[in-house]
PDB file of C-alpha atoms and ligand atoms in Angstrom:
ATOM      1  CA  MET Y   1    -100.837 151.627 119.308  1.00 97.00           C
ATOM      2  CA  TYR Y   2     -97.514 152.898 117.819  1.00 98.00           C
ATOM      3  CA  GLU Y   3     -94.786 150.613 117.212  1.00 98.00           C
ATOM      4  CA  LEU Y   4     -90.928 151.201 116.739  1.00 98.00           C
ATOM      5  CA  LYS Y   5     -88.586 148.678 115.136  1.00 98.00           C
ATOM      6  CA  ILE Y   6     -84.927 148.632 114.953  1.00 98.00           C
ATOM      7  CA  ILE Y   7     -82.685 146.288 113.396  1.00 98.00           C
ATOM      8  CA  SER Y   8     -79.153 145.139 114.538  1.00 98.00           C
ATOM      9  CA  GLN Y   9     -76.988 142.332 114.031  1.00 98.00           C
ATOM     10  CA  PHE Y  10     -74.113 140.159 115.687  1.00 98.00           C
ATOM     11  CA  ALA Y  11     -72.020 137.319 114.891  1.00 98.00           C
ATOM     12  CA  ALA Y  12     -71.336 134.255 117.006  1.00 98.00           C
ATOM     13  CA  ALA Y  13     -70.857 130.522 117.168  1.00 97.00           C
ATOM     14  CA  HIS Y  14     -73.097 127.976 119.024  1.00 95.00           C
ATOM     15  CA  GLN Y  15     -73.611 124.060 119.086  1.00 93.00           C
ATOM     16  CA  LEU Y  16     -77.009 122.915 119.909  1.00 91.00           C
ATOM     17  CA  LYS Y  17     -77.333 119.861 122.239  1.00 85.00           C
ATOM     18  CA  GLU Y  18     -80.062 117.163 121.814  1.00 79.00           C
ATOM     19  CA  PHE Y  19     -80.799 118.528 118.558  1.00 71.00           C
ATOM     20  CA  HIS Y  20     -80.512 116.079 115.444  1.00 75.00           C
ATOM     21  CA  GLY Y  21     -79.569 118.264 112.743  1.00 74.00           C
ATOM     22  CA  SER Y  22     -76.920 120.353 111.407  1.00 72.00           C
ATOM     23  CA  CYS Y  23     -76.781 122.751 114.459  1.00 75.00           C
ATOM     24  CA  GLU Y  24     -75.455 119.990 116.563  1.00 84.00           C
ATOM     25  CA  ASN Y  25     -72.016 120.575 115.215  1.00 87.00           C
ATOM     26  CA  LEU Y  26     -70.148 123.777 116.325  1.00 92.00           C
ATOM     27  CA  HIS Y  27     -70.862 126.664 113.559  1.00 93.00           C
ATOM     28  CA  GLY Y  28     -71.615 130.220 113.319  1.00 95.00           C
ATOM     29  CA  HIS Y  29     -74.396 132.566 112.247  1.00 96.00           C
ATOM     30  CA  ASN Y  30     -74.796 136.285 111.557  1.00 97.00           C
ATOM     31  CA  TRP Y  31     -77.907 137.002 113.538  1.00 98.00           C
ATOM     32  CA  LYS Y  32     -80.076 139.809 112.506  1.00 98.00           C
ATOM     33  CA  VAL Y  33     -82.008 141.056 115.557  1.00 98.00           C
ATOM     34  CA  GLU Y  34     -85.291 142.938 115.252  1.00 98.00           C
ATOM     35  CA  VAL Y  35     -86.548 144.994 118.358  1.00 98.00           C
ATOM     36  CA  HIS Y  36     -90.057 146.166 118.533  1.00 98.00           C
ATOM     37  CA  VAL Y  37     -91.199 148.694 121.039  1.00 98.00           C
ATOM     38  CA  ARG Y  38     -95.002 149.569 121.484  1.00 98.00           C
ATOM     39  CA  GLY Y  39     -96.817 152.222 123.253  1.00 98.00           C
ATOM     40  CA  PRO Y  40    -100.327 153.880 123.057  1.00 97.00           C
ATOM     41  CA  ARG Y  41     -99.220 157.447 123.339  1.00 95.00           C
ATOM     42  CA  LEU Y  42     -96.349 159.855 122.106  1.00 96.00           C
ATOM     43  CA  GLU Y  43     -94.215 162.239 124.168  1.00 92.00           C
ATOM     44  CA  GLY Y  44     -94.953 165.985 123.565  1.00 93.00           C
ATOM     45  CA  ASN Y  45     -92.153 165.888 120.981  1.00 94.00           C
ATOM     46  CA  GLY Y  46     -94.090 163.403 118.821  1.00 96.00           C
ATOM     47  CA  LEU Y  47     -91.873 160.336 119.640  1.00 96.00           C
ATOM     48  CA  LEU Y  48     -92.844 157.147 121.193  1.00 97.00           C
ATOM     49  CA  MET Y  49     -89.098 156.729 122.293  1.00 97.00           C
ATOM     50  CA  ASP Y  50     -85.951 157.868 120.878  1.00 96.00           C
ATOM     51  CA  PHE Y  51     -84.611 155.334 118.280  1.00 97.00           C
ATOM     52  CA  ARG Y  52     -80.909 156.020 119.627  1.00 98.00           C
ATOM     53  CA  GLU Y  53     -82.118 154.931 123.045  1.00 97.00           C
ATOM     54  CA  ILE Y  54     -83.371 151.406 121.704  1.00 98.00           C
ATOM     55  CA  LYS Y  55     -80.455 151.057 119.412  1.00 98.00           C
ATOM     56  CA  LEU Y  56     -77.930 151.773 122.300  1.00 98.00           C
ATOM     57  CA  ALA Y  57     -79.669 149.301 124.841  1.00 98.00           C
ATOM     58  CA  THR Y  58     -79.557 146.837 121.817  1.00 98.00           C
ATOM     59  CA  LYS Y  59     -76.090 147.302 121.266  1.00 98.00           C
ATOM     60  CA  VAL Y  60     -75.071 146.804 124.925  1.00 97.00           C
ATOM     61  CA  ALA Y  61     -77.027 143.634 125.227  1.00 97.00           C
ATOM     62  CA  LEU Y  62     -75.576 142.423 121.590  1.00 98.00           C
ATOM     63  CA  ASP Y  63     -72.022 143.302 122.671  1.00 97.00           C
ATOM     64  CA  ASP Y  64     -72.053 140.520 125.453  1.00 95.00           C
ATOM     65  CA  LEU Y  65     -72.867 138.022 122.440  1.00 97.00           C
ATOM     66  CA  ASP Y  66     -71.081 139.256 119.663  1.00 98.00           C
ATOM     67  CA  HIS Y  67     -67.966 137.094 118.536  1.00 97.00           C
ATOM     68  CA  HIS Y  68     -68.729 134.805 121.489  1.00 97.00           C
ATOM     69  CA  PHE Y  69     -69.340 131.054 121.692  1.00 97.00           C
ATOM     70  CA  LEU Y  70     -72.640 131.312 122.840  1.00 97.00           C
ATOM     71  CA  ASN Y  71     -72.751 127.969 124.897  1.00 96.00           C
ATOM     72  CA  GLU Y  72     -70.114 129.438 127.230  1.00 95.00           C
ATOM     73  CA  VAL Y  73     -71.851 132.795 127.972  1.00 96.00           C
ATOM     74  CA  ASP Y  74     -73.455 133.159 131.190  1.00 95.00           C
ATOM     75  CA  ALA Y  75     -76.920 133.264 129.915  1.00 93.00           C
ATOM     76  CA  PHE Y  76     -76.829 130.063 127.850  1.00 95.00           C
ATOM     77  CA  LYS Y  77     -74.911 127.698 130.428  1.00 91.00           C
ATOM     78  CA  GLU Y  78     -78.156 126.267 131.586  1.00 90.00           C
ATOM     79  CA  MET Y  79     -80.083 126.275 128.064  1.00 92.00           C
ATOM     80  CA  ASN Y  80     -79.441 125.879 124.522  1.00 94.00           C
ATOM     81  CA  PRO Y  81     -78.331 129.003 122.615  1.00 96.00           C
ATOM     82  CA  SER Y  82     -81.142 128.488 120.119  1.00 95.00           C
ATOM     83  CA  SER Y  83     -82.531 131.605 118.259  1.00 96.00           C
ATOM     84  CA  GLU Y  84     -85.776 130.998 120.362  1.00 97.00           C
ATOM     85  CA  ASN Y  85     -83.641 131.188 123.542  1.00 97.00           C
ATOM     86  CA  ILE Y  86     -81.675 134.020 122.023  1.00 98.00           C
ATOM     87  CA  ALA Y  87     -84.707 136.172 121.211  1.00 98.00           C
ATOM     88  CA  ARG Y  88     -85.897 135.551 124.693  1.00 98.00           C
ATOM     89  CA  HIS Y  89     -82.664 136.441 126.523  1.00 98.00           C
ATOM     90  CA  ILE Y  90     -82.504 139.974 124.446  1.00 98.00           C
ATOM     91  CA  PHE Y  91     -86.206 140.446 125.072  1.00 98.00           C
ATOM     92  CA  LYS Y  92     -85.606 140.111 128.863  1.00 98.00           C
ATOM     93  CA  ARG Y  93     -82.558 142.314 128.962  1.00 97.00           C
ATOM     94  CA  LEU Y  94     -84.144 145.072 126.942  1.00 98.00           C
ATOM     95  CA  SER Y  95     -87.325 145.067 128.885  1.00 98.00           C
ATOM     96  CA  ARG Y  96     -85.360 145.858 132.043  1.00 97.00           C
ATOM     97  CA  SER Y  97     -83.739 148.871 130.404  1.00 96.00           C
ATOM     98  CA  LEU Y  98     -86.513 150.073 128.153  1.00 98.00           C
ATOM     99  CA  ASP Y  99     -89.864 149.523 129.781  1.00 98.00           C
ATOM    100  CA  ARG Y 100     -91.423 152.269 131.193  1.00 96.00           C
ATOM    101  CA  GLY Y 101     -95.139 152.901 132.177  1.00 93.00           C
ATOM    102  CA  ASP Y 102     -97.232 151.593 129.136  1.00 95.00           C
ATOM    103  CA  ILE Y 103     -94.306 151.769 126.649  1.00 97.00           C
ATOM    104  CA  ARG Y 104     -92.898 148.362 126.473  1.00 97.00           C
ATOM    105  CA  VAL Y 105     -90.605 146.024 124.308  1.00 98.00           C
ATOM    106  CA  SER Y 106     -93.237 144.016 122.412  1.00 98.00           C
ATOM    107  CA  LYS Y 107     -91.176 141.519 120.541  1.00 98.00           C
ATOM    108  CA  VAL Y 108     -87.761 140.361 119.689  1.00 98.00           C
ATOM    109  CA  THR Y 109     -86.983 138.354 116.582  1.00 98.00           C
ATOM    110  CA  ALA Y 110     -83.767 136.722 116.101  1.00 98.00           C
ATOM    111  CA  TRP Y 111     -82.941 135.691 112.332  1.00 98.00           C
ATOM    112  CA  GLU Y 112     -80.355 133.035 112.067  1.00 96.00           C
ATOM    113  CA  SER Y 113     -80.400 132.933 108.281  1.00 95.00           C
ATOM    114  CA  ASP Y 114     -82.109 134.898 105.701  1.00 96.00           C
ATOM    115  CA  ASN Y 115     -85.310 132.608 105.710  1.00 96.00           C
ATOM    116  CA  ALA Y 116     -85.551 131.393 109.271  1.00 96.00           C
ATOM    117  CA  CYS Y 117     -86.174 133.286 112.430  1.00 97.00           C
ATOM    118  CA  ALA Y 118     -87.655 132.936 115.966  1.00 98.00           C
ATOM    119  CA  SER Y 119     -89.455 135.485 117.904  1.00 98.00           C
ATOM    120  CA  TYR Y 120     -90.203 135.828 121.628  1.00 98.00           C
ATOM    121  CA  SER Y 121     -92.895 138.259 122.963  1.00 98.00           C
ATOM    122  CA  GLU Y 122     -95.036 138.277 126.242  1.00 92.00           C
ATOM    123  CA  PRO Y 123     -98.708 139.018 126.329  1.00 79.00           C
TER     124      PRO Y 123
HETATM  125 ZN1  LIG O 201     -77.158 127.249 114.397  1.00 78.72          ZN
END
């Protein structure tokens, strides 16, 4: 298998409910987002997928989160904007725009600090 990874970031505020820790109070993070795309075969040009396409799709997805209060973004009206749910939300959006044939978004990781991240993937 081949695997590509791009890294992007966004800044936003959130507040976690029913969470007895410091994330219960309104605060912000600079999230770093890693997007992995996997596939077994390359195109004739030797590429699995053009990095620019992954970067552009990721930018579009992150623009809806960047500099927002995540609790008020539609995607998080019904669920806590935790790093786990942020990773899942980005994964689902990117899957819709990037998946084709046996090339798939394989994992999205959301780093909320230098040493803590959450990943979402599907088997
Ligand atoms: Zn937080």
